[in-house]
């Protein structure tokens, strides 16, 4: 996880998103610096399964961590710690997680940025059934709506220990009003994440 986070360079200011139950379509969007902590508790009141916080560099990358609603206080404290440092992909993931992310990737999932639930996602690689990056990317043939999508498309490299966390990297480029997956970029990302 930290390898991917360390490879990604960003060129814009990030925002923070807080979502209940993986519904990023209805996420609260907050400034990266000094976000209001009561936002986490507001989202937690609506959550049944989880509260998640993401730091998002629009069009580039995002990192996130998920907590059960009963641990919303931990999520709020993680959000508060974000204001302490200068902010970077690897650094913000470590701050949200509370420790350096040392877990190996458990799965790679491709989906539409901020439309993960409504568009649907596709797991293309799993640790327990590993395949080469090229074969993993071929799985996208099952989802032409992701190959050319109304939203930017990202690949999430994810793990569940010590708690669910991920690094998402945008792997599509604009094509008119849609976004086409760059298969070469996706293949290179998956290879860097799972074939080292």
PDB file of C-alpha atoms in Angstrom:
ATOM      1  CA  UNK A   1       0.000   0.000   0.000  1.00  0.00           C
ATOM      2  CA  UNK A   2       2.662   2.499   0.955  1.00  0.00           C
ATOM      3  CA  UNK A   3       4.575   1.701  -2.266  1.00  0.00           C
ATOM      4  CA  UNK A   4       1.654   2.893  -4.400  1.00  0.00           C
ATOM      5  CA  UNK A   5       0.994   5.913  -2.166  1.00  0.00           C
ATOM      6  CA  UNK A   6       4.664   6.842  -2.433  1.00  0.00           C
ATOM      7  CA  UNK A   7       4.709   6.568  -6.241  1.00  0.00           C
ATOM      8  CA  UNK A   8       1.818   8.950  -6.852  1.00  0.00           C
ATOM      9  CA  UNK A   9       2.604  12.634  -7.275  1.00  0.00           C
ATOM     10  CA  UNK A  10      -0.150  15.224  -6.920  1.00  0.00           C
ATOM     11  CA  UNK A  11      -0.462  18.697  -8.365  1.00  0.00           C
ATOM     12  CA  UNK A  12      -3.599  20.127  -6.750  1.00  0.00           C
ATOM     13  CA  UNK A  13      -5.012  20.904  -3.320  1.00  0.00           C
ATOM     14  CA  UNK A  14      -6.917  18.011  -1.768  1.00  0.00           C
ATOM     15  CA  UNK A  15     -10.360  17.966  -0.224  1.00  0.00           C
ATOM     16  CA  UNK A  16     -11.718  15.679   2.468  1.00  0.00           C
ATOM     17  CA  UNK A  17     -14.824  13.571   1.947  1.00  0.00           C
ATOM     18  CA  UNK A  18     -16.839  11.815   4.647  1.00  0.00           C
ATOM     19  CA  UNK A  19     -19.386   9.170   3.626  1.00  0.00           C
ATOM     20  CA  UNK A  20     -21.800   6.787   5.296  1.00  0.00           C
ATOM     21  CA  UNK A  21     -22.012   3.170   4.142  1.00  0.00           C
ATOM     22  CA  UNK A  22     -19.891   3.687   1.028  1.00  0.00           C
ATOM     23  CA  UNK A  23     -22.340   6.118  -0.569  1.00  0.00           C
ATOM     24  CA  UNK A  24     -19.771   8.526  -1.988  1.00  0.00           C
ATOM     25  CA  UNK A  25     -22.478  10.067  -4.167  1.00  0.00           C
ATOM     26  CA  UNK A  26     -23.808  11.738  -0.980  1.00  0.00           C
ATOM     27  CA  UNK A  27     -20.466  12.415   0.729  1.00  0.00           C
ATOM     28  CA  UNK A  28     -19.853  15.614   2.649  1.00  0.00           C
ATOM     29  CA  UNK A  29     -16.973  17.494   0.997  1.00  0.00           C
ATOM     30  CA  UNK A  30     -14.766  19.502   3.361  1.00  0.00           C
ATOM     31  CA  UNK A  31     -11.572  21.540   3.030  1.00  0.00           C
ATOM     32  CA  UNK A  32      -8.341  19.627   3.715  1.00  0.00           C
ATOM     33  CA  UNK A  33      -7.190  22.229   6.224  1.00  0.00           C
ATOM     34  CA  UNK A  34      -9.231  22.490   9.422  1.00  0.00           C
ATOM     35  CA  UNK A  35     -12.281  20.454   8.375  1.00  0.00           C
ATOM     36  CA  UNK A  36     -15.214  20.685  10.818  1.00  0.00           C
ATOM     37  CA  UNK A  37     -15.004  17.576  13.010  1.00  0.00           C
ATOM     38  CA  UNK A  38     -18.736  17.470  13.686  1.00  0.00           C
ATOM     39  CA  UNK A  39     -19.128  16.403  10.036  1.00  0.00           C
ATOM     40  CA  UNK A  40     -17.935  12.890  10.943  1.00  0.00           C
ATOM     41  CA  UNK A  41     -20.505  12.629  13.716  1.00  0.00           C
ATOM     42  CA  UNK A  42     -23.231  13.942  11.400  1.00  0.00           C
ATOM     43  CA  UNK A  43     -22.398  11.215   8.871  1.00  0.00           C
ATOM     44  CA  UNK A  44     -22.124   8.587  11.633  1.00  0.00           C
ATOM     45  CA  UNK A  45     -25.690   9.299  12.718  1.00  0.00           C
ATOM     46  CA  UNK A  46     -26.867   8.242   9.222  1.00  0.00           C
ATOM     47  CA  UNK A  47     -24.540   5.240   8.922  1.00  0.00           C
ATOM     48  CA  UNK A  48     -25.607   1.653   9.461  1.00  0.00           C
ATOM     49  CA  UNK A  49     -22.397  -0.140   8.476  1.00  0.00           C
ATOM     50  CA  UNK A  50     -19.517   2.307   8.190  1.00  0.00           C
ATOM     51  CA  UNK A  51     -18.147   5.820   8.237  1.00  0.00           C
ATOM     52  CA  UNK A  52     -15.320   6.513   5.814  1.00  0.00           C
ATOM     53  CA  UNK A  53     -12.978   9.444   5.357  1.00  0.00           C
ATOM     54  CA  UNK A  54     -11.109  10.091   2.116  1.00  0.00           C
ATOM     55  CA  UNK A  55      -8.540  12.683   1.166  1.00  0.00           C
ATOM     56  CA  UNK A  56      -9.092  13.339  -2.543  1.00  0.00           C
ATOM     57  CA  UNK A  57      -6.853  15.110  -5.025  1.00  0.00           C
ATOM     58  CA  UNK A  58      -9.484  15.569  -7.771  1.00  0.00           C
ATOM     59  CA  UNK A  59      -8.688  13.771 -10.998  1.00  0.00           C
ATOM     60  CA  UNK A  60      -5.551  12.200  -9.566  1.00  0.00           C
ATOM     61  CA  UNK A  61      -5.645  10.074  -6.423  1.00  0.00           C
ATOM     62  CA  UNK A  62      -7.479   9.507  -3.153  1.00  0.00           C
ATOM     63  CA  UNK A  63      -6.748   7.657   0.075  1.00  0.00           C
ATOM     64  CA  UNK A  64      -9.348   6.457   2.534  1.00  0.00           C
ATOM     65  CA  UNK A  65     -10.066   4.592   5.735  1.00  0.00           C
ATOM     66  CA  UNK A  66     -13.312   3.095   7.031  1.00  0.00           C
ATOM     67  CA  UNK A  67     -14.571   2.692  10.625  1.00  0.00           C
ATOM     68  CA  UNK A  68     -17.716   1.132  12.128  1.00  0.00           C
ATOM     69  CA  UNK A  69     -20.240   3.873  13.109  1.00  0.00           C
ATOM     70  CA  UNK A  70     -19.595   3.180  16.799  1.00  0.00           C
ATOM     71  CA  UNK A  71     -15.979   4.281  16.248  1.00  0.00           C
ATOM     72  CA  UNK A  72     -16.866   7.625  14.653  1.00  0.00           C
ATOM     73  CA  UNK A  73     -14.817   9.334  17.365  1.00  0.00           C
ATOM     74  CA  UNK A  74     -11.699   7.613  16.014  1.00  0.00           C
ATOM     75  CA  UNK A  75     -12.560   8.854  12.521  1.00  0.00           C
ATOM     76  CA  UNK A  76     -12.994  12.402  13.853  1.00  0.00           C
ATOM     77  CA  UNK A  77      -9.618  12.225  15.633  1.00  0.00           C
ATOM     78  CA  UNK A  78      -7.962  11.011  12.411  1.00  0.00           C
ATOM     79  CA  UNK A  79      -9.551  13.903  10.555  1.00  0.00           C
ATOM     80  CA  UNK A  80      -8.283  16.308  13.200  1.00  0.00           C
ATOM     81  CA  UNK A  81      -4.726  14.944  12.832  1.00  0.00           C
ATOM     82  CA  UNK A  82      -4.786  15.746   9.105  1.00  0.00           C
ATOM     83  CA  UNK A  83      -4.379  19.410   9.972  1.00  0.00           C
ATOM     84  CA  UNK A  84      -1.037  18.741  11.684  1.00  0.00           C
ATOM     85  CA  UNK A  85       1.074  17.929   8.640  1.00  0.00           C
ATOM     86  CA  UNK A  86       1.788  19.338   5.192  1.00  0.00           C
ATOM     87  CA  UNK A  87      -0.251  16.637   3.480  1.00  0.00           C
ATOM     88  CA  UNK A  88       0.912  14.019   0.998  1.00  0.00           C
ATOM     89  CA  UNK A  89      -0.616  10.862  -0.400  1.00  0.00           C
ATOM     90  CA  UNK A  90       1.446   8.474   1.735  1.00  0.00           C
ATOM     91  CA  UNK A  91       1.440  10.795   4.750  1.00  0.00           C
ATOM     92  CA  UNK A  92      -2.309  11.382   4.745  1.00  0.00           C
ATOM     93  CA  UNK A  93      -3.016   7.653   4.463  1.00  0.00           C
ATOM     94  CA  UNK A  94      -0.766   7.015   7.478  1.00  0.00           C
ATOM     95  CA  UNK A  95      -2.448   9.829   9.436  1.00  0.00           C
ATOM     96  CA  UNK A  96      -5.946   8.512   8.695  1.00  0.00           C
ATOM     97  CA  UNK A  97      -4.947   4.931   9.456  1.00  0.00           C
ATOM     98  CA  UNK A  98      -3.084   5.879  12.626  1.00  0.00           C
ATOM     99  CA  UNK A  99      -0.059   3.758  11.629  1.00  0.00           C
ATOM    100  CA  UNK A 100       2.158   3.323   8.596  1.00  0.00           C
ATOM    101  CA  UNK A 101       0.233   1.183   6.066  1.00  0.00           C
ATOM    102  CA  UNK A 102       2.284  -2.004   5.911  1.00  0.00           C
ATOM    103  CA  UNK A 103      -0.359  -4.490   4.796  1.00  0.00           C
ATOM    104  CA  UNK A 104       0.012  -6.085   1.398  1.00  0.00           C
ATOM    105  CA  UNK A 105      -2.807  -5.340  -1.031  1.00  0.00           C
ATOM    106  CA  UNK A 106      -5.680  -7.793  -0.639  1.00  0.00           C
ATOM    107  CA  UNK A 107      -7.650  -6.743  -3.700  1.00  0.00           C
ATOM    108  CA  UNK A 108      -7.780  -4.260  -6.567  1.00  0.00           C
ATOM    109  CA  UNK A 109     -11.163  -2.837  -7.493  1.00  0.00           C
ATOM    110  CA  UNK A 110     -12.095  -0.550 -10.384  1.00  0.00           C
ATOM    111  CA  UNK A 111     -15.001   1.879 -10.152  1.00  0.00           C
ATOM    112  CA  UNK A 112     -16.335   5.339 -10.946  1.00  0.00           C
ATOM    113  CA  UNK A 113     -14.985   8.115  -8.717  1.00  0.00           C
ATOM    114  CA  UNK A 114     -17.713   9.333  -6.340  1.00  0.00           C
ATOM    115  CA  UNK A 115     -20.201   7.041  -8.078  1.00  0.00           C
ATOM    116  CA  UNK A 116     -18.847   3.726  -6.775  1.00  0.00           C
ATOM    117  CA  UNK A 117     -22.214   2.496  -5.559  1.00  0.00           C
ATOM    118  CA  UNK A 118     -24.504   3.830  -8.314  1.00  0.00           C
ATOM    119  CA  UNK A 119     -22.247   2.764 -11.190  1.00  0.00           C
ATOM    120  CA  UNK A 120     -21.013  -0.402  -9.532  1.00  0.00           C
ATOM    121  CA  UNK A 121     -17.437  -1.562  -9.280  1.00  0.00           C
ATOM    122  CA  UNK A 122     -15.457  -4.615 -10.351  1.00  0.00           C
ATOM    123  CA  UNK A 123     -12.808  -6.467  -8.365  1.00  0.00           C
ATOM    124  CA  UNK A 124     -10.127  -7.356 -10.906  1.00  0.00           C
ATOM    125  CA  UNK A 125      -7.504  -8.907  -8.608  1.00  0.00           C
ATOM    126  CA  UNK A 126      -7.589 -10.779  -5.276  1.00  0.00           C
ATOM    127  CA  UNK A 127      -4.657 -11.871  -3.167  1.00  0.00           C
ATOM    128  CA  UNK A 128      -6.128 -15.339  -2.653  1.00  0.00           C
ATOM    129  CA  UNK A 129      -6.510 -15.816  -6.437  1.00  0.00           C
ATOM    130  CA  UNK A 130      -3.685 -13.759  -7.936  1.00  0.00           C
ATOM    131  CA  UNK A 131      -3.290 -13.266 -11.677  1.00  0.00           C
ATOM    132  CA  UNK A 132      -0.823 -11.189 -13.664  1.00  0.00           C
ATOM    133  CA  UNK A 133      -1.704  -7.520 -14.122  1.00  0.00           C
ATOM    134  CA  UNK A 134      -2.460  -7.941 -17.827  1.00  0.00           C
ATOM    135  CA  UNK A 135      -5.014 -10.682 -17.101  1.00  0.00           C
ATOM    136  CA  UNK A 136      -6.529  -8.671 -14.242  1.00  0.00           C
ATOM    137  CA  UNK A 137      -7.117  -5.692 -16.543  1.00  0.00           C
ATOM    138  CA  UNK A 138      -8.773  -7.954 -19.127  1.00  0.00           C
ATOM    139  CA  UNK A 139     -11.562  -8.507 -16.581  1.00  0.00           C
ATOM    140  CA  UNK A 140     -12.782  -4.995 -17.443  1.00  0.00           C
ATOM    141  CA  UNK A 141     -14.174  -6.396 -20.695  1.00  0.00           C
ATOM    142  CA  UNK A 142     -17.060  -7.548 -18.464  1.00  0.00           C
ATOM    143  CA  UNK A 143     -17.869  -3.881 -17.746  1.00  0.00           C
ATOM    144  CA  UNK A 144     -17.963  -1.728 -20.877  1.00  0.00           C
ATOM    145  CA  UNK A 145     -19.728   0.936 -18.790  1.00  0.00           C
ATOM    146  CA  UNK A 146     -16.502   1.325 -16.788  1.00  0.00           C
ATOM    147  CA  UNK A 147     -14.216   1.234 -19.832  1.00  0.00           C
ATOM    148  CA  UNK A 148     -16.021   4.324 -21.164  1.00  0.00           C
ATOM    149  CA  UNK A 149     -17.771   5.961 -18.223  1.00  0.00           C
ATOM    150  CA  UNK A 150     -19.720   9.102 -17.390  1.00  0.00           C
ATOM    151  CA  UNK A 151     -17.391   9.607 -14.394  1.00  0.00           C
ATOM    152  CA  UNK A 152     -13.615   9.440 -13.990  1.00  0.00           C
ATOM    153  CA  UNK A 153     -12.561   5.844 -13.295  1.00  0.00           C
ATOM    154  CA  UNK A 154     -10.128   4.818 -10.580  1.00  0.00           C
ATOM    155  CA  UNK A 155      -8.441   1.651  -9.404  1.00  0.00           C
ATOM    156  CA  UNK A 156      -8.418   1.109  -5.649  1.00  0.00           C
ATOM    157  CA  UNK A 157      -5.639  -0.926  -4.117  1.00  0.00           C
ATOM    158  CA  UNK A 158      -7.081  -2.033  -0.786  1.00  0.00           C
ATOM    159  CA  UNK A 159      -6.350  -3.900   2.424  1.00  0.00           C
ATOM    160  CA  UNK A 160      -8.396  -4.629   5.535  1.00  0.00           C
ATOM    161  CA  UNK A 161      -5.733  -4.583   8.270  1.00  0.00           C
ATOM    162  CA  UNK A 162      -5.464  -2.905  10.694  1.00  0.00           C
ATOM    163  CA  UNK A 163      -8.769  -1.501   9.390  1.00  0.00           C
ATOM    164  CA  UNK A 164     -10.133  -1.162   5.845  1.00  0.00           C
ATOM    165  CA  UNK A 165      -8.056   1.325   3.848  1.00  0.00           C
ATOM    166  CA  UNK A 166      -7.239   2.072   0.221  1.00  0.00           C
ATOM    167  CA  UNK A 167      -5.319   4.101  -2.296  1.00  0.00           C
ATOM    168  CA  UNK A 168      -7.338   5.006  -5.379  1.00  0.00           C
ATOM    169  CA  UNK A 169      -5.627   6.211  -8.541  1.00  0.00           C
ATOM    170  CA  UNK A 170      -7.491   7.722 -11.495  1.00  0.00           C
ATOM    171  CA  UNK A 171      -6.847   5.514 -14.535  1.00  0.00           C
ATOM    172  CA  UNK A 172      -9.047   7.210 -17.119  1.00  0.00           C
ATOM    173  CA  UNK A 173      -8.710  10.199 -19.400  1.00  0.00           C
ATOM    174  CA  UNK A 174     -11.486  12.500 -20.636  1.00  0.00           C
ATOM    175  CA  UNK A 175     -12.928  11.657 -24.032  1.00  0.00           C
ATOM    176  CA  UNK A 176     -15.657  14.143 -24.891  1.00  0.00           C
ATOM    177  CA  UNK A 177     -18.154  14.008 -22.031  1.00  0.00           C
ATOM    178  CA  UNK A 178     -16.987  10.547 -20.934  1.00  0.00           C
ATOM    179  CA  UNK A 179     -13.857   9.032 -19.451  1.00  0.00           C
ATOM    180  CA  UNK A 180     -11.959   6.170 -21.102  1.00  0.00           C
ATOM    181  CA  UNK A 181      -9.852   3.771 -19.046  1.00  0.00           C
ATOM    182  CA  UNK A 182      -6.192   3.916 -20.004  1.00  0.00           C
ATOM    183  CA  UNK A 183      -5.459   0.182 -20.044  1.00  0.00           C
ATOM    184  CA  UNK A 184      -1.688   0.668 -20.121  1.00  0.00           C
ATOM    185  CA  UNK A 185      -1.796   2.946 -17.065  1.00  0.00           C
ATOM    186  CA  UNK A 186      -4.099   0.513 -15.238  1.00  0.00           C
ATOM    187  CA  UNK A 187      -1.868  -2.461 -16.091  1.00  0.00           C
ATOM    188  CA  UNK A 188       1.232  -0.612 -14.856  1.00  0.00           C
ATOM    189  CA  UNK A 189      -0.541   0.373 -11.621  1.00  0.00           C
ATOM    190  CA  UNK A 190      -1.754  -3.154 -10.902  1.00  0.00           C
ATOM    191  CA  UNK A 191       1.700  -4.556 -11.669  1.00  0.00           C
ATOM    192  CA  UNK A 192       3.363  -2.078  -9.303  1.00  0.00           C
ATOM    193  CA  UNK A 193       0.849  -2.902  -6.585  1.00  0.00           C
ATOM    194  CA  UNK A 194       0.752  -6.681  -6.747  1.00  0.00           C
ATOM    195  CA  UNK A 195       3.718  -8.022  -8.723  1.00  0.00           C
ATOM    196  CA  UNK A 196       6.655  -6.643  -6.751  1.00  0.00           C
TER     197      UNK A 196
END
